[in-house]
One Martini backbone bead per residue (centre of mass of N, CA, C, O) as a GRO file, in nm:
protein
  274
    1MET     BB    1  11.379   8.520   8.476
    2LEU     BB    2  11.080   8.432   8.495
    3VAL     BB    3  11.021   8.580   8.762
    4LEU     BB    4  11.086   8.866   8.656
    5ARG     BB    5  10.875   8.871   8.428
    6LEU     BB    6  10.633   8.830   8.614
    7LEU     BB    7  10.685   9.082   8.792
    8ASN     BB    8  10.665   9.284   8.544
    9VAL     BB    9  10.341   9.227   8.535
   10VAL     BB   10  10.227   9.230   8.833
   11ALA     BB   11  10.314   9.505   8.958
   12PRO     BB   12  10.142   9.705   8.786
   13ALA     BB   13   9.869   9.577   8.863
   14TYR     BB   14   9.896   9.626   9.166
   15PHE     BB   15   9.917   9.934   9.158
   16LEU     BB   16   9.644   9.989   9.012
   17CYS     BB   17   9.469   9.855   9.228
   18ILE     BB   18   9.549  10.039   9.465
   19SER     BB   19   9.459  10.302   9.327
   20LEU     BB   20   9.159  10.229   9.299
   21VAL     BB   21   9.098  10.180   9.599
   22THR     BB   22   9.183  10.460   9.699
   23PHE     BB   23   8.983  10.624   9.532
   24VAL     BB   24   8.722  10.497   9.642
   25LEU     BB   25   8.765  10.559   9.944
   26GLN     BB   26   8.792  10.866   9.924
   27ILE     BB   27   8.531  10.947   9.755
   28PHE     BB   28   8.305  10.730   9.902
   29VAL     BB   29   8.405  10.752  10.222
   30PHE     BB   30   8.584  10.974  10.352
   31ILE     BB   31   8.475  11.246  10.242
   32PRO     BB   32   8.161  11.218  10.304
   33SER     BB   33   8.211  11.144  10.631
   34MET     BB   34   8.465  11.361  10.728
   35PHE     BB   35   8.392  11.653  10.543
   36ARG     BB   36   8.159  11.788  10.710
   37ASP     BB   37   8.024  12.143  10.680
   38PRO     BB   38   7.743  12.339  10.704
   39SER     BB   39   7.876  12.636  10.764
   40THR     BB   40   7.981  12.616  10.483
   41THR     BB   41   8.046  12.666  10.174
   42PRO     BB   42   8.064  12.472   9.894
   43LEU     BB   43   8.332  12.598   9.781
   44PHE     BB   44   8.474  12.574  10.101
   45SER     BB   45   8.462  12.290  10.163
   46PRO     BB   46   8.635  12.029  10.295
   47ALA     BB   47   8.555  11.819  10.081
   48LEU     BB   48   8.644  11.980   9.831
   49LEU     BB   49   8.936  12.041   9.912
   50HIS     BB   50   9.027  11.748   9.960
   51GLY     BB   51   8.947  11.641   9.681
   52ALA     BB   52   9.136  11.829   9.520
   53LEU     BB   53   9.400  11.732   9.649
   54PHE     BB   54   9.377  11.431   9.575
   55LEU     BB   55   9.350  11.473   9.266
   56PHE     BB   56   9.622  11.613   9.229
   57LEU     BB   57   9.802  11.383   9.335
   58SER     BB   58   9.691  11.156   9.150
   59ALA     BB   59   9.742  11.288   8.872
   60ASN     BB   60  10.053  11.309   8.907
   61ALA     BB   61  10.115  11.013   8.962
   62LEU     BB   62   9.978  10.888   8.704
   63GLY     BB   63  10.107  11.071   8.491
   64ASN     BB   64  10.406  10.992   8.554
   65TYR     BB   65  10.364  10.690   8.517
   66VAL     BB   66  10.300  10.704   8.214
   67LEU     BB   67  10.565  10.856   8.131
   68VAL     BB   68  10.761  10.633   8.217
   69ILE     BB   69  10.652  10.429   8.007
   70GLN     BB   70  10.669  10.604   7.744
   71SER     BB   71  10.969  10.706   7.832
   72SER     BB   72  11.179  10.533   7.694
   73PRO     BB   73  11.476  10.440   7.675
   74GLU     BB   74  11.716  10.445   7.463
   75ASP     BB   75  11.845  10.242   7.198
   76LEU     BB   76  12.177  10.217   7.137
   77GLY     BB   77  12.204   9.947   6.987
   78LYS     BB   78  12.020  10.034   6.748
   79ASP     BB   79  12.165  10.299   6.658
   80LEU     BB   80  12.471  10.144   6.648
   81ASN     BB   81  12.468   9.848   6.557
   82LEU     BB   82  12.538   9.610   6.799
   83GLY     BB   83  12.302   9.429   6.833
   84LYS     BB   84  12.204   9.139   7.026
   85GLY     BB   85  12.201   9.046   7.333
   86ALA     BB   86  12.502   8.914   7.404
   87GLU     BB   87  12.658   9.114   7.227
   88VAL     BB   88  12.586   9.367   7.386
   89ALA     BB   89  12.689   9.273   7.661
   90ASP     BB   90  12.985   9.233   7.568
   91TRP     BB   91  13.032   9.523   7.474
   92LEU     BB   92  12.979   9.659   7.752
   93ASP     BB   93  13.199   9.485   7.913
   94GLY     BB   94  13.462   9.470   7.710
   95SER     BB   95  13.525   9.169   7.591
   96ARG     BB   96  13.556   9.228   7.282
   97SER     BB   97  13.671   9.535   7.333
   98PRO     BB   98  13.879   9.724   7.477
   99GLY     BB   99  13.724  10.026   7.566
  100SER     BB  100  13.421  10.020   7.415
  101ALA     BB  101  13.255  10.113   7.640
  102LEU     BB  102  13.010  10.302   7.731
  103PRO     BB  103  12.917  10.535   7.934
  104SER     BB  104  12.630  10.485   8.116
  105THR     BB  105  12.570  10.182   8.025
  106HIS     BB  106  12.303   9.927   7.972
  107PHE     BB  107  12.193   9.590   7.963
  108CYS     BB  108  11.860   9.483   7.951
  109ARG     BB  109  11.702   9.175   7.963
  110LEU     BB  110  11.402   9.261   7.992
  111CYS     BB  111  11.413   9.493   7.756
  112ALA     BB  112  11.633   9.452   7.530
  113ARG     BB  113  11.834   9.710   7.597
  114VAL     BB  114  12.020  10.009   7.554
  115THR     BB  115  12.097  10.244   7.810
  116GLN     BB  116  12.118  10.564   7.915
  117ARG     BB  117  12.173  10.622   8.226
  118HIS     BB  118  12.141  10.377   8.397
  119ASP     BB  119  11.975  10.284   8.698
  120HIS     BB  120  11.699  10.100   8.673
  121HIS     BB  121  11.457   9.847   8.718
  122CYS     BB  122  11.108   9.896   8.715
  123PHE     BB  123  10.844   9.691   8.808
  124PHE     BB  124  10.597   9.897   8.842
  125THR     BB  125  10.650   9.988   8.521
  126GLY     BB  126  10.818   9.796   8.326
  127ASN     BB  127  11.088   9.984   8.333
  128CYS     BB  128  11.344  10.176   8.257
  129ILE     BB  129  11.573  10.398   8.420
  130GLY     BB  130  11.672  10.708   8.271
  131SER     BB  131  11.724  10.998   8.099
  132ARG     BB  132  11.409  11.037   8.007
  133ASN     BB  133  11.253  10.927   8.306
  134MET     BB  134  11.362  11.042   8.580
  135ARG     BB  135  11.177  11.277   8.652
  136ASN     BB  136  10.909  11.114   8.645
  137PHE     BB  137  10.994  10.916   8.869
  138ILE     BB  138  11.026  11.122   9.097
  139MET     BB  139  10.736  11.237   9.077
  140PHE     BB  140  10.597  10.970   9.130
  141CYS     BB  141  10.714  10.924   9.416
  142LEU     BB  142  10.623  11.187   9.546
  143TYR     BB  143  10.306  11.170   9.487
  144THR     BB  144  10.263  10.892   9.612
  145SER     BB  145  10.347  10.965   9.901
  146LEU     BB  146  10.134  11.194   9.935
  147ALA     BB  147   9.881  11.022   9.878
  148CYS     BB  148   9.931  10.822  10.110
  149LEU     BB  149   9.927  11.032  10.338
  150ASP     BB  150   9.643  11.135  10.285
  151SER     BB  151   9.504  10.856  10.320
  152LEU     BB  152   9.604  10.801  10.607
  153VAL     BB  153   9.468  11.040  10.748
  154ALA     BB  154   9.177  10.981  10.652
  155GLY     BB  155   9.165  10.690  10.766
  156MET     BB  156   9.215  10.762  11.065
  157ALA     BB  157   8.966  10.943  11.091
  158TYR     BB  158   8.761  10.723  11.024
  159ILE     BB  159   8.839  10.516  11.248
  160SER     BB  160   8.808  10.708  11.488
  161ALA     BB  161   8.496  10.751  11.440
  162THR     BB  162   8.396  10.456  11.412
  163LEU     BB  163   8.564  10.335  11.686
  164SER     BB  164   8.622  10.544  11.908
  165MET     BB  165   8.931  10.646  11.866
  166SER     BB  166   9.270  10.733  11.957
  167PHE     BB  167   9.593  10.889  11.819
  168ALA     BB  168   9.764  11.037  12.041
  169ASP     BB  169   9.904  10.778  12.074
  170PRO     BB  170  10.169  10.638  11.907
  171LEU     BB  171  10.088  10.330  11.987
  172ALA     BB  172   9.805  10.301  11.852
  173PHE     BB  173   9.897  10.223  11.563
  174LEU     BB  174  10.072   9.970  11.636
  175THR     BB  175   9.813   9.826  11.795
  176LEU     BB  176   9.581   9.808  11.585
  177LEU     BB  177   9.618   9.539  11.433
  178PRO     BB  178   9.605   9.323  11.661
  179HIS     BB  179   9.329   9.416  11.772
  180SER     BB  180   9.170   9.386  11.505
  181ILE     BB  181   9.210   9.083  11.464
  182SER     BB  182   9.072   8.991  11.726
  183GLN     BB  183   8.798   9.136  11.664
  184PHE     BB  184   8.735   8.999  11.394
  185PHE     BB  185   8.727   8.694  11.504
  186SER     BB  186   8.501   8.781  11.728
  187GLY     BB  187   8.288   8.993  11.569
  188ALA     BB  188   8.353   9.321  11.640
  189LEU     BB  189   8.446   9.342  11.332
  190LEU     BB  190   8.431   9.453  11.031
  191SER     BB  191   8.543   9.395  10.713
  192SER     BB  192   8.562   9.692  10.619
  193GLU     BB  193   8.733   9.793  10.860
  194MET     BB  194   8.966   9.593  10.821
  195PHE     BB  195   9.043   9.688  10.537
  196VAL     BB  196   9.121   9.979  10.615
  197ILE     BB  197   9.346   9.901  10.813
  198LEU     BB  198   9.523   9.758  10.603
  199MET     BB  199   9.554  10.013  10.421
  200LEU     BB  200   9.713  10.185  10.617
  201TYR     BB  201   9.974  10.006  10.607
  202LEU     BB  202  10.009  10.022  10.302
  203TRP     BB  203  10.040  10.329  10.278
  204LEU     BB  204  10.284  10.348  10.462
  205GLY     BB  205  10.477  10.168  10.298
  206ILE     BB  206  10.459  10.312  10.023
  207GLY     BB  207  10.531  10.597  10.120
  208LEU     BB  208  10.815  10.529  10.236
  209ALA     BB  209  10.934  10.404   9.980
  210CYS     BB  210  10.897  10.650   9.790
  211ALA     BB  211  11.052  10.852   9.966
  212GLY     BB  212  11.320  10.695   9.959
  213PHE     BB  213  11.359  10.697   9.655
  214CYS     BB  214  11.357  11.004   9.618
  215CYS     BB  215  11.597  11.075   9.806
  216HIS     BB  216  11.807  10.892   9.672
  217GLN     BB  217  11.793  11.013   9.386
  218MET     BB  218  11.867  11.304   9.464
  219LEU     BB  219  12.147  11.238   9.575
  220LEU     BB  220  12.260  11.121   9.308
  221ILE     BB  221  12.211  11.371   9.132
  222LEU     BB  222  12.392  11.568   9.290
  223ARG     BB  223  12.646  11.363   9.225
  224GLY     BB  224  12.612  11.237   8.926
  225GLN     BB  225  12.454  10.959   8.970
  226THR     BB  226  12.391  10.613   8.962
  227ARG     BB  227  12.304  10.305   9.072
  228TYR     BB  228  12.481  10.151   8.872
  229GLN     BB  229  12.747  10.300   8.934
  230VAL     BB  230  12.757  10.228   9.235
  231ARG     BB  231  12.744   9.916   9.204
  232LYS     BB  232  13.014   9.920   9.002
  233GLY     BB  233  13.223  10.154   9.084
  234MET     BB  234  13.199  10.415   8.927
  235VAL     BB  235  13.359  10.692   8.791
  236VAL     BB  236  13.280  11.032   8.811
  237ARG     BB  237  13.244  11.343   8.702
  238ALA     BB  238  13.289  11.636   8.845
  239ARG     BB  239  13.010  11.848   8.930
  240PRO     BB  240  12.790  12.069   8.967
  241TRP     BB  241  12.479  12.040   9.112
  242ARG     BB  242  12.323  12.220   8.912
  243GLU     BB  243  12.388  12.055   8.655
  244ASN     BB  244  12.263  11.790   8.749
  245LEU     BB  245  11.975  11.899   8.781
  246GLN     BB  246  11.937  12.014   8.489
  247GLU     BB  247  11.971  11.741   8.339
  248VAL     BB  248  11.696  11.628   8.461
  249PHE     BB  249  11.484  11.891   8.494
  250GLY     BB  250  11.564  12.144   8.377
  251LYS     BB  251  11.454  12.472   8.336
  252LYS     BB  252  11.134  12.369   8.367
  253TRP     BB  253  11.084  12.250   8.671
  254LEU     BB  254  10.819  12.381   8.782
  255LEU     BB  255  10.621  12.244   8.585
  256GLY     BB  256  10.687  11.945   8.685
  257LEU     BB  257  10.563  11.995   8.979
  258LEU     BB  258  10.250  12.048   8.881
  259ILE     BB  259  10.275  11.882   8.607
  260PRO     BB  260  10.263  11.640   8.374
  261VAL     BB  261  10.565  11.610   8.186
  262GLN     BB  262  10.783  11.585   7.955
  263ASN     BB  263  11.082  11.502   7.920
  264MET     BB  264  11.373  11.561   7.832
  265GLU     BB  265  11.613  11.517   7.630
  266SER     BB  266  11.875  11.352   7.585
  267SER     BB  267  12.217  11.383   7.580
  268TYR     BB  268  12.262  11.199   7.337
  269HIS     BB  269  12.087  11.357   7.129
  270ARG     BB  270  12.233  11.628   7.162
  271GLN     BB  271  12.508  11.523   7.067
  272LYS     BB  272  12.410  11.416   6.788
  273GLU     BB  273  12.312  11.693   6.678
  274LYS     BB  274  12.602  11.832   6.711
   0.00000   0.00000   0.00000
């Protein structure tokens, strides 16, 4: 438990550090050196257009990241006066009174609260993913993967021009790291160039991981399930996939694709208001 709590603090700091390094490399290294075109007007220059694209992707990724943290899943144990700690966990497991556990609820020991439609605990945000912040989490994964892909392409263009090498061969990227390490220790490669090469592989890993998370979550949403329900083997009521999508993304889903916006209220609060 101590290791998990430490990871819950270190992972968000690691993500923010990577985001800051990516921003600095893109704005002050890649864009000024790789997207110059004197023949075009300043308004439609490749540097300005690429910078605007990167800022759009970064703003959506960081904006949804903040909303995932702020939109904490509601504490059902607090609202229903179920107690705290082990008592809540026993109540959810049904060991205290058979059949008393609410469906789609889970007690997270790291967050110390009961959340509705609990999916998983995200260490990179230090928060549980549930009914209130699921849409923001998916948008965060989507735009993070796109920002990493954009940085990967810009970084490869920068390395290609700096080291006078071509990535036309698919194996060139796979063999880039071992060749770079040997050249770095032999003194033929600068430390700044080696750092950019390491960032290329980091962007590739983060981008693929976030894209995988996004695709997996979308598949579960279409089926009306959460990862916690799949892990526990819970049976969910079959519903049309359109209703499952609307429950997470709401009717104004297009707005959430363009700008970071607050997620809709949870179905638990809607039922309580009714």
